[in-house]
mmCIF file of C-alpha atoms in Angstrom:
data_model
loop_
_atom_site.group_PDB
_atom_site.id
_atom_site.type_symbol
_atom_site.label_atom_id
_atom_site.label_comp_id
_atom_site.label_asym_id
_atom_site.label_seq_id
_atom_site.Cartn_x
_atom_site.Cartn_y
_atom_site.Cartn_z
ATOM 1 C CA MET A 1 -35.695 -56.524 88.495
ATOM 2 C CA ASP A 2 -36.630 -54.234 91.366
ATOM 3 C CA ASP A 3 -34.257 -55.754 93.634
ATOM 4 C CA ILE A 4 -31.267 -54.847 91.204
ATOM 5 C CA ILE A 5 -32.582 -51.129 90.748
ATOM 6 C CA ASP A 6 -32.900 -51.220 94.890
ATOM 7 C CA LYS A 7 -29.175 -52.400 95.157
ATOM 8 C CA GLU A 8 -28.174 -49.852 92.605
ATOM 9 C CA GLU A 9 -25.835 -46.927 94.136
ATOM 10 C CA LEU A 10 -27.426 -43.831 94.285
ATOM 11 C CA ASP A 11 -25.492 -40.539 94.010
ATOM 12 C CA LYS A 12 -25.302 -38.515 97.040
ATOM 13 C CA ASP A 13 -22.934 -36.223 99.302
ATOM 14 C CA THR A 14 -19.700 -37.911 101.116
ATOM 15 C CA ASP A 15 -20.172 -35.549 103.591
ATOM 16 C CA GLU A 16 -22.759 -34.142 106.314
ATOM 17 C CA PRO A 17 -24.596 -30.627 105.087
ATOM 18 C CA THR A 18 -22.838 -28.836 107.923
ATOM 19 C CA ILE A 19 -19.272 -30.142 106.476
ATOM 20 C CA ILE A 20 -19.973 -29.162 102.698
ATOM 21 C CA GLU A 21 -20.866 -25.895 103.762
ATOM 22 C CA GLN A 22 -17.439 -25.417 105.337
ATOM 23 C CA LEU A 23 -15.582 -26.968 102.399
ATOM 24 C CA PHE A 24 -17.435 -24.835 99.727
ATOM 25 C CA GLN A 25 -16.588 -21.419 101.389
ATOM 26 C CA ARG A 26 -16.750 -19.162 98.439
ATOM 27 C CA ASN A 27 -20.418 -17.787 98.390
ATOM 28 C CA TYR A 28 -22.130 -16.746 95.469
ATOM 29 C CA ASN A 29 -25.652 -15.488 95.448
ATOM 30 C CA LEU A 30 -28.134 -16.102 92.960
ATOM 31 C CA LEU A 31 -28.455 -12.371 92.049
ATOM 32 C CA THR A 32 -31.290 -13.028 89.084
ATOM 33 C CA GLN A 33 -32.995 -15.730 86.929
ATOM 34 C CA THR A 34 -35.003 -16.088 83.717
ATOM 35 C CA ALA A 35 -36.303 -18.617 81.454
ATOM 36 C CA VAL A 36 -35.905 -18.225 77.801
ATOM 37 C CA THR A 37 -39.386 -19.256 77.039
ATOM 38 C CA LEU A 38 -42.556 -20.282 79.019
ATOM 39 C CA LYS A 39 -41.799 -23.779 77.529
ATOM 40 C CA LYS A 40 -39.026 -25.940 79.193
ATOM 41 C CA SER A 41 -35.986 -25.315 76.494
ATOM 42 C CA TYR A 42 -32.349 -26.875 76.232
ATOM 43 C CA VAL A 43 -29.737 -24.158 76.470
ATOM 44 C CA ASN A 44 -26.097 -25.192 75.577
ATOM 45 C CA LYS A 45 -24.366 -22.141 74.183
ATOM 46 C CA LEU A 46 -23.741 -18.970 75.931
ATOM 47 C CA ASP A 47 -21.658 -15.985 75.924
ATOM 48 C CA GLY A 48 -21.500 -12.505 77.301
ATOM 49 C CA THR A 49 -19.717 -8.938 77.338
ATOM 50 C CA SER A 50 -18.052 -6.449 79.754
ATOM 51 C CA SER A 51 -21.131 -4.230 79.183
ATOM 52 C CA LEU A 52 -23.184 -7.339 80.686
ATOM 53 C CA LYS A 53 -24.726 -8.397 77.527
ATOM 54 C CA ILE A 54 -25.797 -12.206 77.537
ATOM 55 C CA ALA A 55 -26.591 -14.252 74.312
ATOM 56 C CA VAL A 56 -27.595 -17.799 74.761
ATOM 57 C CA GLY A 57 -28.544 -20.340 72.184
ATOM 58 C CA VAL A 58 -31.951 -22.262 72.323
ATOM 59 C CA ALA A 59 -31.666 -25.809 70.920
ATOM 60 C CA ASP A 60 -35.416 -26.340 70.531
ATOM 61 C CA ASN A 61 -35.611 -24.136 67.783
ATOM 62 C CA ASN A 62 -31.997 -22.854 66.933
ATOM 63 C CA SER A 63 -32.648 -19.425 67.995
ATOM 64 C CA VAL A 64 -30.443 -17.122 70.021
ATOM 65 C CA GLU A 65 -31.944 -14.738 72.889
ATOM 66 C CA VAL A 66 -29.755 -11.675 73.965
ATOM 67 C CA PHE A 67 -30.316 -10.124 77.233
ATOM 68 C CA ASP A 68 -29.179 -6.914 78.935
ATOM 69 C CA LEU A 69 -28.239 -7.542 82.675
ATOM 70 C CA LYS A 70 -29.840 -4.499 84.374
ATOM 71 C CA LYS A 71 -29.395 -4.018 88.518
ATOM 72 C CA THR A 72 -31.052 -7.458 89.399
ATOM 73 C CA SER A 73 -33.099 -8.301 86.260
ATOM 74 C CA LEU A 74 -32.330 -9.673 82.923
ATOM 75 C CA SER A 75 -33.841 -7.557 80.241
ATOM 76 C CA LEU A 76 -34.658 -9.330 76.484
ATOM 77 C CA ILE A 77 -32.966 -7.300 74.040
ATOM 78 C CA CYS A 78 -33.476 -9.065 70.684
ATOM 79 C CA ARG A 79 -34.219 -12.998 69.602
ATOM 80 C CA LEU A 80 -32.196 -13.857 66.548
ATOM 81 C CA SER A 81 -33.418 -16.579 64.215
ATOM 82 C CA GLY A 82 -31.893 -17.390 60.888
ATOM 83 C CA HIS A 83 -30.045 -20.899 60.771
ATOM 84 C CA GLU A 84 -32.188 -23.551 59.095
ATOM 85 C CA LYS A 85 -30.263 -26.343 60.703
ATOM 86 C CA SER A 86 -28.790 -26.810 64.153
ATOM 87 C CA LEU A 87 -27.143 -23.501 66.133
ATOM 88 C CA THR A 88 -23.871 -24.822 67.458
ATOM 89 C CA GLU A 89 -22.012 -21.443 68.576
ATOM 90 C CA VAL A 90 -22.542 -18.010 69.748
ATOM 91 C CA VAL A 91 -19.797 -15.568 70.180
ATOM 92 C CA PHE A 92 -19.734 -11.812 70.778
ATOM 93 C CA SER A 93 -16.705 -9.728 69.210
ATOM 94 C CA GLN A 94 -13.870 -9.221 71.570
ATOM 95 C CA ASN A 95 -13.856 -5.359 70.654
ATOM 96 C CA ASP A 96 -17.528 -4.476 69.915
ATOM 97 C CA ASP A 97 -19.791 -5.776 72.084
ATOM 98 C CA GLN A 98 -22.900 -4.925 69.907
ATOM 99 C CA LEU A 99 -21.576 -7.723 67.481
ATOM 100 C CA LEU A 100 -22.601 -11.065 67.752
ATOM 101 C CA TYR A 101 -21.536 -14.149 65.657
ATOM 102 C CA THR A 102 -23.683 -17.559 65.235
ATOM 103 C CA THR A 103 -22.761 -20.538 63.313
ATOM 104 C CA GLY A 104 -24.586 -23.653 62.798
ATOM 105 C CA HIS A 105 -25.014 -26.950 60.843
ATOM 106 C CA ASP A 106 -25.968 -25.199 57.712
ATOM 107 C CA GLY A 107 -22.646 -24.058 56.829
ATOM 108 C CA LEU A 108 -23.066 -20.321 57.650
ATOM 109 C CA ILE A 109 -21.514 -17.881 60.082
ATOM 110 C CA LYS A 110 -23.991 -15.096 60.669
ATOM 111 C CA LEU A 111 -23.042 -11.668 61.976
ATOM 112 C CA TRP A 112 -25.996 -9.804 63.916
ATOM 113 C CA ASP A 113 -25.612 -6.079 64.623
ATOM 114 C CA LEU A 114 -27.391 -5.588 68.099
ATOM 115 C CA ARG A 115 -27.657 -1.657 67.371
ATOM 116 C CA ALA A 116 -29.938 -2.555 64.333
ATOM 117 C CA GLY A 117 -32.711 -4.619 66.245
ATOM 118 C CA GLY A 118 -30.775 -7.538 66.049
ATOM 119 C CA SER A 119 -30.376 -7.612 61.995
ATOM 120 C CA CYS A 120 -28.090 -9.868 60.195
ATOM 121 C CA ALA A 121 -25.208 -7.630 58.968
ATOM 122 C CA GLN A 122 -23.099 -10.279 57.371
ATOM 123 C CA GLU A 123 -22.987 -14.002 56.001
ATOM 124 C CA TYR A 124 -19.958 -15.750 56.087
ATOM 125 C CA LYS A 125 -19.569 -19.134 54.205
ATOM 126 C CA ASP A 126 -16.881 -21.486 52.245
ATOM 127 C CA ASP A 127 -18.398 -21.789 48.950
ATOM 128 C CA ASP A 128 -15.193 -23.054 47.402
ATOM 129 C CA ASP A 129 -17.165 -26.204 46.435
ATOM 130 C CA GLU A 130 -20.831 -25.402 46.167
ATOM 131 C CA GLN A 131 -21.910 -29.103 46.098
ATOM 132 C CA ILE A 132 -20.363 -29.894 49.499
ATOM 133 C CA VAL A 133 -21.993 -28.021 52.506
ATOM 134 C CA LYS A 134 -19.607 -27.710 55.417
ATOM 135 C CA PRO A 135 -21.627 -27.733 58.593
ATOM 136 C CA PHE A 136 -19.765 -25.956 60.999
ATOM 137 C CA GLU A 137 -19.765 -27.250 64.920
ATOM 138 C CA CYS A 138 -17.834 -24.261 66.320
ATOM 139 C CA VAL A 139 -16.662 -20.503 65.526
ATOM 140 C CA ASP A 140 -14.665 -18.077 67.373
ATOM 141 C CA VAL A 141 -13.090 -14.495 66.665
ATOM 142 C CA SER A 142 -9.570 -13.064 67.272
ATOM 143 C CA CYS A 143 -9.028 -10.495 70.216
ATOM 144 C CA ASN A 144 -8.813 -7.706 67.944
ATOM 145 C CA GLY A 145 -12.021 -8.635 66.140
ATOM 146 C CA ARG A 146 -10.747 -8.998 62.948
ATOM 147 C CA VAL A 147 -10.249 -12.724 61.979
ATOM 148 C CA LEU A 148 -13.015 -15.453 62.162
ATOM 149 C CA CYS A 149 -12.237 -19.223 62.540
ATOM 150 C CA ALA A 150 -14.855 -21.876 62.253
ATOM 151 C CA GLY A 151 -14.274 -25.773 62.469
ATOM 152 C CA SER A 152 -16.391 -28.286 60.677
ATOM 153 C CA GLN A 153 -17.697 -31.595 60.873
ATOM 154 C CA LEU A 154 -15.830 -34.467 59.147
ATOM 155 C CA VAL A 155 -16.731 -33.793 55.453
ATOM 156 C CA GLN A 156 -15.622 -36.535 52.961
ATOM 157 C CA ASP A 157 -12.628 -37.614 54.970
ATOM 158 C CA ASP A 158 -11.809 -33.956 56.047
ATOM 159 C CA ALA A 159 -12.270 -31.785 58.970
ATOM 160 C CA TYR A 160 -11.928 -28.070 58.062
ATOM 161 C CA LEU A 161 -10.854 -25.020 59.789
ATOM 162 C CA VAL A 162 -11.598 -21.986 57.699
ATOM 163 C CA PHE A 163 -10.721 -18.408 58.313
ATOM 164 C CA TRP A 164 -12.340 -15.108 57.234
ATOM 165 C CA ASP A 165 -11.495 -11.411 57.349
ATOM 166 C CA GLN A 166 -14.609 -10.259 59.219
ATOM 167 C CA ARG A 167 -14.831 -7.551 56.676
ATOM 168 C CA LYS A 168 -15.330 -9.906 53.615
ATOM 169 C CA PRO A 169 -17.924 -12.713 53.357
ATOM 170 C CA LYS A 170 -15.433 -14.893 51.303
ATOM 171 C CA PRO A 171 -12.862 -17.035 53.205
ATOM 172 C CA LEU A 172 -9.309 -16.308 53.298
ATOM 173 C CA GLY A 173 -7.973 -19.799 53.322
ATOM 174 C CA GLY A 174 -8.319 -22.754 55.570
ATOM 175 C CA TYR A 175 -6.573 -25.966 57.105
ATOM 176 C CA TRP A 176 -7.871 -29.245 56.729
ATOM 177 C CA ASN A 177 -4.830 -31.805 57.567
ATOM 178 C CA SER A 178 -4.512 -31.365 61.179
ATOM 179 C CA HIS A 179 -7.754 -33.064 62.224
ATOM 180 C CA THR A 180 -9.060 -36.483 61.420
ATOM 181 C CA ASP A 181 -12.617 -36.110 62.895
ATOM 182 C CA ASP A 182 -15.365 -33.578 63.897
ATOM 183 C CA ILE A 183 -13.750 -30.346 65.208
ATOM 184 C CA THR A 184 -15.684 -29.298 68.493
ATOM 185 C CA GLN A 185 -13.931 -26.426 69.586
ATOM 186 C CA ILE A 186 -12.062 -23.316 68.422
ATOM 187 C CA LYS A 187 -10.265 -20.744 70.800
ATOM 188 C CA PHE A 188 -8.051 -17.530 69.767
ATOM 189 C CA HIS A 189 -5.573 -16.508 72.143
ATOM 190 C CA LYS A 190 -6.843 -13.768 74.662
ATOM 191 C CA GLU A 191 -4.227 -11.386 73.564
ATOM 192 C CA LYS A 192 -2.361 -12.802 70.628
ATOM 193 C CA THR A 193 -4.209 -12.439 67.504
ATOM 194 C CA GLU A 194 -2.439 -15.163 65.612
ATOM 195 C CA ILE A 195 -2.542 -18.133 67.976
ATOM 196 C CA ILE A 196 -5.412 -20.433 68.000
ATOM 197 C CA THR A 197 -6.071 -23.644 69.720
ATOM 198 C CA THR A 198 -8.416 -26.305 68.361
ATOM 199 C CA GLY A 199 -10.030 -29.552 69.862
ATOM 200 C CA ALA A 200 -11.853 -32.310 68.137
ATOM 201 C CA MET A 201 -13.548 -35.988 68.374
ATOM 202 C CA ASP A 202 -9.964 -37.334 67.470
ATOM 203 C CA GLY A 203 -8.819 -36.538 70.510
ATOM 204 C CA LEU A 204 -6.295 -34.009 69.294
ATOM 205 C CA LEU A 205 -5.631 -30.670 71.094
ATOM 206 C CA ASN A 206 -3.790 -28.579 68.311
ATOM 207 C CA VAL A 207 -1.993 -25.321 68.663
ATOM 208 C CA PHE A 208 -1.536 -23.174 65.758
ATOM 209 C CA ASN A 209 0.479 -19.857 64.656
ATOM 210 C CA ILE A 210 -1.516 -18.766 61.473
ATOM 211 C CA LEU A 211 1.029 -16.438 60.599
ATOM 212 C CA GLU A 212 2.877 -18.970 58.909
ATOM 213 C CA GLN A 213 2.673 -19.438 55.538
ATOM 214 C CA THR A 214 1.364 -23.161 55.365
ATOM 215 C CA GLU A 215 -0.725 -25.460 57.572
ATOM 216 C CA ASP A 216 2.182 -27.632 58.523
ATOM 217 C CA GLU A 217 4.382 -24.758 59.564
ATOM 218 C CA ALA A 218 1.467 -23.107 61.480
ATOM 219 C CA LEU A 219 0.679 -26.375 63.439
ATOM 220 C CA THR A 220 2.784 -25.881 66.481
ATOM 221 C CA PHE A 221 1.736 -28.686 68.566
ATOM 222 C CA SER A 222 -0.646 -31.702 68.045
ATOM 223 C CA LEU A 223 -1.474 -32.769 71.963
ATOM 224 C CA ASN A 224 -2.910 -36.185 72.029
ATOM 225 C CA VAL A 225 -5.751 -35.848 74.934
ATOM 226 C CA GLU A 226 -6.858 -39.492 74.167
ATOM 227 C CA ASN A 227 -10.528 -38.834 74.133
ATOM 228 C CA SER A 228 -12.866 -36.585 72.130
ATOM 229 C CA ILE A 229 -12.555 -33.022 73.478
ATOM 230 C CA GLU A 230 -15.937 -31.440 74.610
ATOM 231 C CA LYS A 231 -14.476 -27.859 75.424
ATOM 232 C CA ILE A 232 -11.476 -25.617 75.486
ATOM 233 C CA SER A 233 -10.559 -22.708 77.416
ATOM 234 C CA TRP A 234 -7.596 -20.285 77.927
ATOM 235 C CA LEU A 235 -6.417 -20.120 81.655
ATOM 236 C CA ASP A 236 -3.750 -17.710 81.026
ATOM 237 C CA ALA A 237 -1.317 -16.982 78.289
ATOM 238 C CA THR A 238 0.070 -20.380 78.291
ATOM 239 C CA GLN A 239 -2.154 -22.620 79.971
ATOM 240 C CA VAL A 240 -5.144 -24.198 77.913
ATOM 241 C CA ALA A 241 -7.804 -26.463 79.519
ATOM 242 C CA CYS A 242 -9.959 -29.085 78.145
ATOM 243 C CA THR A 243 -12.859 -31.364 79.213
ATOM 244 C CA THR A 244 -13.508 -34.442 77.429
ATOM 245 C CA GLN A 245 -16.653 -36.158 76.152
ATOM 246 C CA SER A 246 -16.361 -38.410 79.218
ATOM 247 C CA ASN A 247 -15.896 -35.763 81.481
ATOM 248 C CA ASP A 248 -12.236 -35.883 82.351
ATOM 249 C CA PHE A 249 -10.302 -32.553 82.922
ATOM 250 C CA GLN A 250 -6.818 -31.514 81.774
ATOM 251 C CA ILE A 251 -4.501 -28.688 81.613
ATOM 252 C CA TRP A 252 -1.814 -28.046 79.036
ATOM 253 C CA ASN A 253 1.029 -25.921 78.242
ATOM 254 C CA SER A 254 0.692 -24.236 74.880
ATOM 255 C CA GLU A 255 4.313 -23.238 74.669
ATOM 256 C CA THR A 256 5.921 -26.560 75.461
ATOM 257 C CA GLY A 257 3.575 -28.843 74.697
ATOM 258 C CA ASP A 258 3.479 -30.353 78.062
ATOM 259 C CA MET A 259 0.392 -31.689 80.114
ATOM 260 C CA ILE A 260 0.468 -29.761 83.504
ATOM 261 C CA ARG A 261 -2.469 -31.577 85.243
ATOM 262 C CA SER A 262 -5.059 -34.392 84.488
ATOM 263 C CA PHE A 263 -8.026 -35.141 86.364
ATOM 264 C CA SER A 264 -10.648 -38.167 85.881
ATOM 265 C CA ARG A 265 -14.204 -37.739 86.214
ATOM 266 C CA ASP A 266 -14.064 -39.685 89.481
ATOM 267 C CA LYS A 267 -11.385 -37.562 90.709
ATOM 268 C CA VAL A 268 -13.767 -34.292 90.194
ATOM 269 C CA ALA A 269 -16.616 -36.273 91.405
ATOM 270 C CA LYS A 270 -14.812 -36.886 94.832
ATOM 271 C CA SER A 271 -13.477 -33.187 94.738
ATOM 272 C CA ILE A 272 -17.385 -32.163 94.693
ATOM 273 C CA LYS A 273 -17.956 -34.715 97.314
ATOM 274 C CA ARG A 274 -20.534 -37.068 95.304
ATOM 275 C CA SER A 275 -20.455 -40.423 95.865
ATOM 276 C CA LYS A 276 -20.775 -41.804 92.130
ATOM 277 C CA GLY A 277 -18.544 -40.787 89.383
ATOM 278 C CA ASP A 278 -20.784 -42.019 86.640
ATOM 279 C CA ASP A 279 -23.132 -39.385 87.584
ATOM 280 C CA CYS A 280 -20.763 -36.485 87.397
ATOM 281 C CA TYR A 281 -20.642 -33.930 84.492
ATOM 282 C CA LEU A 282 -18.180 -31.191 83.634
ATOM 283 C CA VAL A 283 -19.380 -27.706 82.324
ATOM 284 C CA ASP A 284 -16.387 -25.674 81.765
ATOM 285 C CA ALA A 285 -13.209 -23.962 83.262
ATOM 286 C CA TYR A 286 -12.250 -20.526 83.561
ATOM 287 C CA THR A 287 -9.773 -18.235 85.643
ATOM 288 C CA SER A 288 -11.209 -16.669 88.688
ATOM 289 C CA VAL A 289 -10.495 -13.196 90.116
ATOM 290 C CA ASP A 290 -8.028 -14.081 92.071
ATOM 291 C CA ASP A 291 -6.213 -16.009 88.867
ATOM 292 C CA THR A 292 -7.016 -19.179 90.075
ATOM 293 C CA PRO A 293 -7.973 -21.986 87.527
ATOM 294 C CA VAL A 294 -11.738 -23.004 88.192
ATOM 295 C CA LEU A 295 -13.714 -25.766 87.064
ATOM 296 C CA LEU A 296 -17.390 -25.993 87.351
ATOM 297 C CA ALA A 297 -18.894 -29.327 87.791
ATOM 298 C CA GLY A 298 -22.367 -30.751 88.580
ATOM 299 C CA SER A 299 -24.134 -34.281 89.389
ATOM 300 C CA HIS A 300 -27.037 -35.784 87.610
ATOM 301 C CA GLY A 301 -28.039 -37.826 90.707
ATOM 302 C CA GLU A 302 -30.952 -36.904 93.266
ATOM 303 C CA ASN A 303 -32.823 -33.764 91.580
ATOM 304 C CA GLY A 304 -29.966 -32.994 88.950
ATOM 305 C CA ASP A 305 -29.542 -29.778 90.617
ATOM 306 C CA VAL A 306 -26.196 -30.147 92.295
ATOM 307 C CA LEU A 307 -23.612 -27.449 90.837
ATOM 308 C CA ARG A 308 -20.221 -26.959 92.256
ATOM 309 C CA SER A 309 -16.771 -25.602 91.804
ATOM 310 C CA VAL A 310 -13.347 -26.705 92.578
ATOM 311 C CA THR A 311 -10.065 -24.765 91.998
ATOM 312 C CA VAL A 312 -6.618 -26.429 90.734
ATOM 313 C CA ALA A 313 -4.185 -26.299 93.907
ATOM 314 C CA GLY A 314 -1.089 -27.954 92.761
ATOM 315 C CA LYS A 315 -2.062 -31.583 92.292
ATOM 316 C CA LYS A 316 -5.297 -31.508 93.716
ATOM 317 C CA LEU A 317 -8.873 -30.191 92.976
ATOM 318 C CA GLN A 318 -10.049 -28.272 96.152
ATOM 319 C CA PRO A 319 -13.630 -27.393 97.106
ATOM 320 C CA CYS A 320 -14.583 -23.751 96.155
ATOM 321 C CA SER A 321 -18.261 -22.909 95.694
ATOM 322 C CA ASN A 322 -21.647 -24.771 96.002
ATOM 323 C CA PHE A 323 -24.346 -23.118 94.175
ATOM 324 C CA THR A 324 -27.162 -24.710 96.387
ATOM 325 C CA GLN A 325 -29.902 -22.248 94.628
ATOM 326 C CA ASN A 326 -29.238 -23.845 91.049
ATOM 327 C CA LYS A 327 -32.219 -25.713 89.591
ATOM 328 C CA GLN A 328 -31.226 -27.399 86.594
ATOM 329 C CA THR A 329 -28.457 -29.663 84.735
ATOM 330 C CA VAL A 330 -26.097 -26.842 83.566
ATOM 331 C CA ARG A 331 -24.565 -27.124 80.272
ATOM 332 C CA CYS A 332 -22.816 -23.975 79.705
ATOM 333 C CA CYS A 333 -21.328 -20.940 81.704
ATOM 334 C CA TRP A 334 -19.798 -17.607 81.107
ATOM 335 C CA TYR A 335 -17.431 -16.068 83.899
ATOM 336 C CA ASN A 336 -17.181 -12.413 84.093
ATOM 337 C CA LYS A 337 -13.660 -11.840 85.939
ATOM 338 C CA GLU A 338 -13.712 -7.816 86.668
ATOM 339 C CA ARG A 339 -16.838 -8.198 88.474
ATOM 340 C CA ASP A 340 -16.572 -12.079 90.055
ATOM 341 C CA MET A 341 -19.878 -12.824 88.060
ATOM 342 C CA LEU A 342 -20.963 -16.107 86.800
ATOM 343 C CA VAL A 343 -23.923 -17.035 84.277
ATOM 344 C CA THR A 344 -25.016 -20.567 83.781
ATOM 345 C CA ALA A 345 -27.655 -22.011 81.470
ATOM 346 C CA GLY A 346 -29.038 -25.650 80.993
ATOM 347 C CA GLU A 347 -31.370 -28.462 80.266
ATOM 348 C CA SER A 348 -34.349 -26.413 81.875
ATOM 349 C CA GLY A 349 -33.923 -23.125 79.512
ATOM 350 C CA LEU A 350 -33.156 -20.984 82.978
ATOM 351 C CA VAL A 351 -30.401 -18.336 82.539
ATOM 352 C CA SER A 352 -28.650 -17.961 85.910
ATOM 353 C CA VAL A 353 -26.770 -14.755 87.147
ATOM 354 C CA TRP A 354 -24.265 -15.452 90.187
ATOM 355 C CA SER A 355 -22.526 -12.978 91.842
ATOM 356 C CA ALA A 356 -20.064 -13.300 94.612
ATOM 357 C CA THR A 357 -21.049 -12.679 98.069
ATOM 358 C CA ASP A 358 -19.609 -12.394 101.698
ATOM 359 C CA GLY A 359 -22.074 -14.595 103.027
ATOM 360 C CA THR A 360 -24.070 -11.961 104.721
ATOM 361 C CA GLY A 361 -26.829 -11.138 101.999
ATOM 362 C CA PRO A 362 -27.271 -10.268 98.549
ATOM 363 C CA GLU A 363 -26.416 -6.616 98.914
ATOM 364 C CA THR A 364 -22.628 -6.667 98.357
ATOM 365 C CA ALA A 365 -19.721 -4.810 96.993
ATOM 366 C CA VAL A 366 -19.918 -6.710 93.829
ATOM 367 C CA ASN A 367 -23.396 -6.097 93.239
ATOM 368 C CA SER A 368 -22.864 -2.347 93.804
ATOM 369 C CA LYS A 369 -20.233 -2.660 91.128
ATOM 370 C CA ILE A 370 -22.667 -4.289 88.756
ATOM 371 C CA THR A 371 -25.191 -1.870 89.184
ATOM 372 C CA GLY A 372 -22.677 1.199 88.838
ATOM 373 C CA ALA A 373 -21.216 -0.236 85.555
ATOM 374 C CA ILE A 374 -24.530 -0.382 83.910
ATOM 375 C CA LYS A 375 -25.434 3.083 84.777
ATOM 376 C CA ASN A 376 -22.748 4.884 83.862
ATOM 377 C CA LEU A 377 -6.250 -17.582 53.200
ATOM 378 C CA ARG A 378 -7.087 -17.562 50.015
ATOM 379 C CA VAL A 379 -7.978 -20.791 47.886
ATOM 380 C CA ASN A 380 -4.616 -22.034 47.916
ATOM 381 C CA ARG A 381 -5.012 -22.447 51.583
ATOM 382 C CA HIS A 382 -1.784 -20.210 52.499
ATOM 383 C CA LYS A 383 -1.521 -17.940 55.354
ATOM 384 C CA PRO A 384 -5.000 -16.680 56.267
ATOM 385 C CA TYR A 385 -3.883 -13.148 56.760
#
């Protein structure tokens, strides 16, 4: 048995350290870092605001910790606790950074008001049939902050998308025929309140126009990713990126239904210069300050602290950044394009803030900008709204 283990390939860099440094030229400095608790905790949900409030979901106790980034430190604002079952999503309102939404397997969406010490201001649930609890896997809010949409696990052969007016606890309506397995992600368009995209375990990436009268009319595209979808992100007005549970990466055009790019796990591993594809994992995708699509990925190999990013350049993935100060397997991230700042969190319960640098040290123009900014459907299931 020892001989078999000895001969097993170990994940490692495919180039020398000096070459790695030359390839990954976009530098990010670890501005600050904090642990959510004194115990090792698993963080798998994260969101932020333009005013640099950071909310993280702690899987161990289904709580949410909300921080304020001040200069070079994260200050705890409040701790939110109210879901009896697994917490599955945290998301800030797009037009009010004092409002935070959470959802979980208890079938509830909770609205928290940070101005009132983190009190629960509203609860939303779908109680059309009180005998059936819909365990929600995800939630998102429209860019104008008015419409909520939550996606459920498969319940008696149906997976539900349920809509609410943000001001009312009872649902407007919903869709339940477009997915055949647990809905894992919902993302509203960044500028168009009527456009949403959803992903599920059934491998479908669906695009809806919810101004249409029926679900069939609203479903603009049903795109077959051919793998269970883990995360979705809007890269721009038309491009939607998704990562799968087998760590593949795809980009689709939401207006034509065409696949633009597809990269396997092995290709991503090669692009971050690691030798073993099976140890590669994908975190999420976002659009950088120069409007380039970026994929954040890591490796479980060695100490499990390898975290790097690559950019999409034509048909290839090009090395971008090497986060050498990372100390954990990262599970979620949030990118602030205005400040070119990345926040990551993961399996060791660390919340890390990375700011762009020119390689000369931590005191950069970006850090100065951060400091300055801190100072100064009804039951008939028809049209959701």
